[in-house]
Amino acid sequence: MLTLDFDRLGLKAGDRVLDIGCGYGRHSFEVLRRGGRPVALDLSDTELKDVLGMFRALAAEEDVALGSVVNANALQLPFADGSFDHVIASEVLEHIPLDTDAMAEIARVVRPGGTVTVTVPRTGQEIVCWALSREYHDTPGGHVRIYRRRQITDRLEQAGLRARGIGFAHALHTPYWWLRCFVGPRNEGNLFVAAYRRFLEWDIMTAPSLVRRAERVLNPVLGKSLVVYLDKP
């Protein structure tokens, strides 16, 4: 389940890509499949161990380069200036109180002419989630702000980047999270939540063309994520 459109990155074989807040590595794995060299960075040791295991499996089975993992904080990236051709920060900045410091670090480690792709929860969709459930955001490590499109693009440009386009993703996930917030984010056993989750899992695993087309049509209106595509002049 990819949040960004990799065809818009200009990713070439051998390009070095930093995936900040990689989670379980979905974007890093796509980088590998496209011939890039991913560096998956996260605060969670547990998730990084799983990512490294998948890197090794992919390298053995699909004849791709072995990706690397780094346990680090986005506020102090352990890399030299201009180390990466591309940087991805997907669903990360909304968790960081000092977001402009993280943006400055992102701009620092991408090379001139390289690209940065940032995704955050979309304004209207996030407002509904916050209104339905305080627990959704008021938890350790939760969301600390709701971004407006102009706000996040302005802050990223002030860090030294240049916005070159936007996109939207995951329209089918928006009603799921509204439902989760309505019944309580921890109430995953709710009948309706469980049924919707099975639908999403089926969609992710099988990617039926009719459902994929429907989501693409809905994304501009209902998309859960805002995707900002930038470069470094």
Short mmCIF file of C-alpha atoms in Angstrom, two decimals:
data_model
loop_
_atom_site.label_atom_id
_atom_site.label_comp_id
_atom_site.label_asym_id
_atom_site.label_seq_id
_atom_site.Cartn_x
_atom_site.Cartn_y
_atom_site.Cartn_z
CA MET A 1 0.00 0.00 0.00
CA LEU A 2 1.94 2.98 -1.32
CA THR A 3 1.03 6.53 -0.33
CA LEU A 4 3.17 8.29 -2.95
CA ASP A 5 3.44 7.93 -6.71
CA PHE A 6 6.95 6.62 -7.37
CA ASP A 7 6.69 7.53 -11.04
CA ARG A 8 6.87 11.20 -9.98
CA LEU A 9 10.19 10.79 -8.14
CA GLY A 10 12.45 10.27 -11.13
CA LEU A 11 14.01 7.35 -9.28
CA LYS A 12 16.87 5.73 -11.20
CA ALA A 13 18.73 2.49 -10.59
CA GLY A 14 21.39 3.02 -7.95
CA ASP A 15 19.79 6.13 -6.44
CA ARG A 16 20.15 6.41 -2.68
CA VAL A 17 16.82 6.93 -0.92
CA LEU A 18 16.19 7.79 2.74
CA ASP A 19 12.82 6.56 4.06
CA ILE A 20 12.19 8.49 7.30
CA GLY A 21 9.72 6.89 9.68
CA CYS A 22 9.73 3.80 7.51
CA GLY A 23 7.48 1.71 9.77
CA TYR A 24 7.35 -1.78 8.32
CA GLY A 25 9.10 -0.62 5.15
CA ARG A 26 6.46 -0.49 2.42
CA HIS A 27 8.10 2.43 0.60
CA SER A 28 11.63 1.10 1.13
CA PHE A 29 10.63 -2.21 -0.46
CA GLU A 30 9.29 -0.38 -3.50
CA VAL A 31 12.59 1.50 -3.79
CA LEU A 32 14.39 -1.84 -3.88
CA ARG A 33 12.07 -3.23 -6.53
CA ARG A 34 12.81 -0.20 -8.70
CA GLY A 35 16.57 -0.63 -8.39
CA GLY A 36 17.24 2.02 -5.76
CA ARG A 37 19.29 1.74 -2.57
CA PRO A 38 17.00 2.41 0.39
CA VAL A 39 18.02 3.45 3.88
CA ALA A 40 15.07 2.73 6.18
CA LEU A 41 15.10 4.96 9.27
CA ASP A 42 12.81 4.66 12.28
CA LEU A 43 12.74 5.01 16.06
CA SER A 44 11.35 1.49 16.51
CA ASP A 45 13.94 -1.29 16.79
CA THR A 46 11.21 -3.90 16.46
CA GLU A 47 9.98 -2.62 13.12
CA LEU A 48 13.52 -2.15 11.80
CA LYS A 49 14.35 -5.79 12.56
CA ASP A 50 11.37 -6.85 10.45
CA VAL A 51 12.41 -4.48 7.66
CA LEU A 52 15.96 -5.82 7.64
CA GLY A 53 14.64 -9.37 7.47
CA MET A 54 12.54 -8.48 4.44
CA PHE A 55 15.49 -6.68 2.82
CA ARG A 56 17.52 -9.89 3.13
CA ALA A 57 14.69 -12.00 1.74
CA LEU A 58 14.22 -9.70 -1.24
CA ALA A 59 17.95 -9.63 -1.93
CA ALA A 60 18.03 -13.43 -1.94
CA GLU A 61 14.89 -14.00 -4.00
CA GLU A 62 14.68 -11.08 -6.43
CA ASP A 63 18.34 -10.26 -7.12
CA VAL A 64 18.14 -6.73 -5.73
CA ALA A 65 20.61 -4.75 -3.64
CA LEU A 66 20.49 -5.18 0.14
CA GLY A 67 18.86 -2.20 1.82
CA SER A 68 20.07 -0.85 5.16
CA VAL A 69 18.30 0.22 8.36
CA VAL A 70 19.11 3.00 10.82
CA ASN A 71 17.64 3.60 14.27
CA ALA A 72 17.61 7.40 14.59
CA ASN A 73 15.58 10.54 15.19
CA ALA A 74 14.37 12.77 12.36
CA LEU A 75 15.60 15.80 14.30
CA GLN A 76 19.22 14.62 14.16
CA LEU A 77 19.77 12.61 11.00
CA PRO A 78 23.15 10.82 11.18
CA PHE A 79 24.15 11.60 7.60
CA ALA A 80 26.35 14.14 5.85
CA ASP A 81 24.90 17.01 3.83
CA GLY A 82 23.59 15.96 0.42
CA SER A 83 23.83 12.22 1.13
CA PHE A 84 20.64 11.18 -0.68
CA ASP A 85 19.11 11.48 -4.12
CA HIS A 86 15.61 11.23 -2.68
CA VAL A 87 14.07 11.55 0.78
CA ILE A 88 10.65 10.19 1.76
CA ALA A 89 8.87 11.23 4.96
CA SER A 90 5.45 9.57 4.92
CA GLU A 91 3.01 10.23 7.79
CA VAL A 92 5.84 11.48 10.03
CA LEU A 93 5.80 15.25 10.49
CA GLU A 94 2.39 15.36 12.16
CA HIS A 95 3.95 13.42 15.09
CA ILE A 96 6.90 15.79 15.63
CA PRO A 97 6.46 18.91 17.82
CA LEU A 98 9.55 20.60 16.31
CA ASP A 99 8.49 19.93 12.74
CA THR A 100 10.49 22.79 11.19
CA ASP A 101 13.67 21.34 12.69
CA ALA A 102 12.88 18.00 11.05
CA MET A 103 12.19 19.76 7.75
CA ALA A 104 15.57 21.49 7.94
CA GLU A 105 17.26 18.12 8.47
CA ILE A 106 15.40 16.64 5.50
CA ALA A 107 16.52 19.53 3.30
CA ARG A 108 20.08 19.18 4.54
CA VAL A 109 20.57 15.51 3.69
CA VAL A 110 19.08 15.58 0.18
CA ARG A 111 21.48 16.59 -2.58
CA PRO A 112 20.88 19.67 -4.76
CA GLY A 113 18.66 18.52 -7.61
CA GLY A 114 17.28 15.67 -5.50
CA THR A 115 13.66 15.15 -4.52
CA VAL A 116 11.72 15.10 -1.27
CA THR A 117 8.26 13.59 -0.86
CA VAL A 118 6.25 14.33 2.28
CA THR A 119 2.85 12.92 3.16
CA VAL A 120 0.61 14.02 6.04
CA PRO A 121 -3.04 13.47 6.99
CA ARG A 122 -5.34 15.73 5.05
CA THR A 123 -6.94 18.71 6.80
CA GLY A 124 -10.67 17.98 6.61
CA GLN A 125 -10.34 14.26 7.18
CA GLU A 126 -8.13 14.85 10.21
CA ILE A 127 -10.48 17.46 11.69
CA VAL A 128 -13.28 14.90 11.67
CA CYS A 129 -11.06 12.31 13.38
CA TRP A 130 -10.06 14.79 16.10
CA ALA A 131 -13.69 15.81 16.61
CA LEU A 132 -14.86 12.22 16.97
CA SER A 133 -12.11 11.03 19.30
CA ARG A 134 -9.70 12.79 21.61
CA GLU A 135 -7.89 9.48 22.09
CA TYR A 136 -7.06 9.39 18.36
CA HIS A 137 -4.53 12.19 18.77
CA ASP A 138 -4.08 12.81 22.50
CA THR A 139 -1.78 9.85 23.16
CA PRO A 140 2.02 9.52 23.49
CA GLY A 141 3.50 9.68 20.00
CA GLY A 142 0.17 10.74 18.51
CA HIS A 143 -0.62 13.53 16.11
CA VAL A 144 0.30 16.95 17.50
CA ARG A 145 -1.12 19.15 14.72
CA ILE A 146 -3.42 19.30 11.74
CA TYR A 147 -1.70 20.70 8.65
CA ARG A 148 -3.30 22.86 6.04
CA ARG A 149 -1.90 22.46 2.54
CA ARG A 150 -0.42 25.95 2.30
CA GLN A 151 1.04 25.71 5.80
CA ILE A 152 3.08 22.58 5.14
CA THR A 153 4.24 23.64 1.68
CA ASP A 154 5.31 27.05 3.03
CA ARG A 155 7.27 25.48 5.89
CA LEU A 156 9.01 23.02 3.57
CA GLU A 157 9.92 25.81 1.15
CA GLN A 158 11.26 27.91 4.02
CA ALA A 159 13.55 24.95 4.79
CA GLY A 160 15.09 25.33 1.33
CA LEU A 161 12.92 23.04 -0.79
CA ARG A 162 10.68 23.84 -3.76
CA ALA A 163 7.17 22.39 -4.10
CA ARG A 164 6.46 21.02 -7.56
CA GLY A 165 3.15 19.22 -7.13
CA ILE A 166 0.66 17.55 -4.83
CA GLY A 167 -1.39 14.38 -4.76
CA PHE A 168 -3.92 12.57 -2.61
CA ALA A 169 -4.11 8.96 -1.48
CA HIS A 170 -6.11 6.35 0.44
CA ALA A 171 -9.69 7.57 0.01
CA LEU A 172 -11.01 4.18 1.10
CA HIS A 173 -9.16 4.48 4.40
CA THR A 174 -10.89 7.73 5.40
CA PRO A 175 -14.28 6.19 6.33
CA TYR A 176 -12.44 3.40 8.15
CA TRP A 177 -10.66 5.87 10.43
CA TRP A 178 -13.82 7.91 10.95
CA LEU A 179 -15.52 4.69 12.04
CA ARG A 180 -12.59 3.77 14.28
CA CYS A 181 -12.73 7.17 15.94
CA PHE A 182 -16.52 6.99 16.36
CA VAL A 183 -16.47 3.64 18.20
CA GLY A 184 -13.11 4.29 19.91
CA PRO A 185 -9.67 3.87 18.32
CA ARG A 186 -8.88 0.86 20.53
CA ASN A 187 -12.15 -0.91 19.78
CA GLU A 188 -10.83 -2.98 16.89
CA GLY A 189 -13.18 -5.83 17.73
CA ASN A 190 -16.23 -3.79 16.76
CA LEU A 191 -18.24 -5.70 14.14
CA PHE A 192 -18.26 -2.85 11.61
CA VAL A 193 -14.60 -1.97 12.14
CA ALA A 194 -13.55 -5.60 11.71
CA ALA A 195 -15.62 -5.96 8.53
CA TYR A 196 -14.17 -2.78 7.02
CA ARG A 197 -10.65 -3.86 7.94
CA ARG A 198 -11.17 -7.19 6.14
CA PHE A 199 -12.31 -5.26 3.07
CA LEU A 200 -9.19 -3.07 3.14
CA GLU A 201 -6.92 -6.09 3.62
CA TRP A 202 -8.62 -7.81 0.67
CA ASP A 203 -8.12 -4.70 -1.45
CA ILE A 204 -4.43 -4.44 -0.50
CA MET A 205 -3.76 -8.09 -1.22
CA THR A 206 -5.73 -8.45 -4.46
CA ALA A 207 -5.85 -4.89 -5.89
CA PRO A 208 -9.08 -5.43 -7.88
CA SER A 209 -9.13 -3.05 -10.83
CA LEU A 210 -12.65 -1.74 -10.18
CA VAL A 211 -11.83 -0.83 -6.57
CA ARG A 212 -8.50 0.72 -7.57
CA ARG A 213 -10.22 2.89 -10.20
CA ALA A 214 -12.91 3.93 -7.71
CA GLU A 215 -10.31 5.01 -5.17
CA ARG A 216 -8.40 7.04 -7.76
CA VAL A 217 -11.63 8.90 -8.58
CA LEU A 218 -12.37 9.49 -4.89
CA ASN A 219 -8.85 10.51 -3.82
CA PRO A 220 -9.10 14.23 -4.70
CA VAL A 221 -12.19 14.53 -2.48
CA LEU A 222 -11.87 11.83 0.17
CA GLY A 223 -8.16 10.94 0.18
CA LYS A 224 -6.82 10.42 3.72
CA SER A 225 -3.31 11.65 2.87
CA LEU A 226 -1.93 14.78 1.26
CA VAL A 227 1.24 14.10 -0.75
CA VAL A 228 3.65 16.98 -1.39
CA TYR A 229 6.32 16.50 -4.07
CA LEU A 230 9.35 18.78 -3.78
CA ASP A 231 12.87 19.18 -5.03
CA LYS A 232 15.98 20.89 -3.73
CA PRO A 233 17.17 23.68 -6.07
#
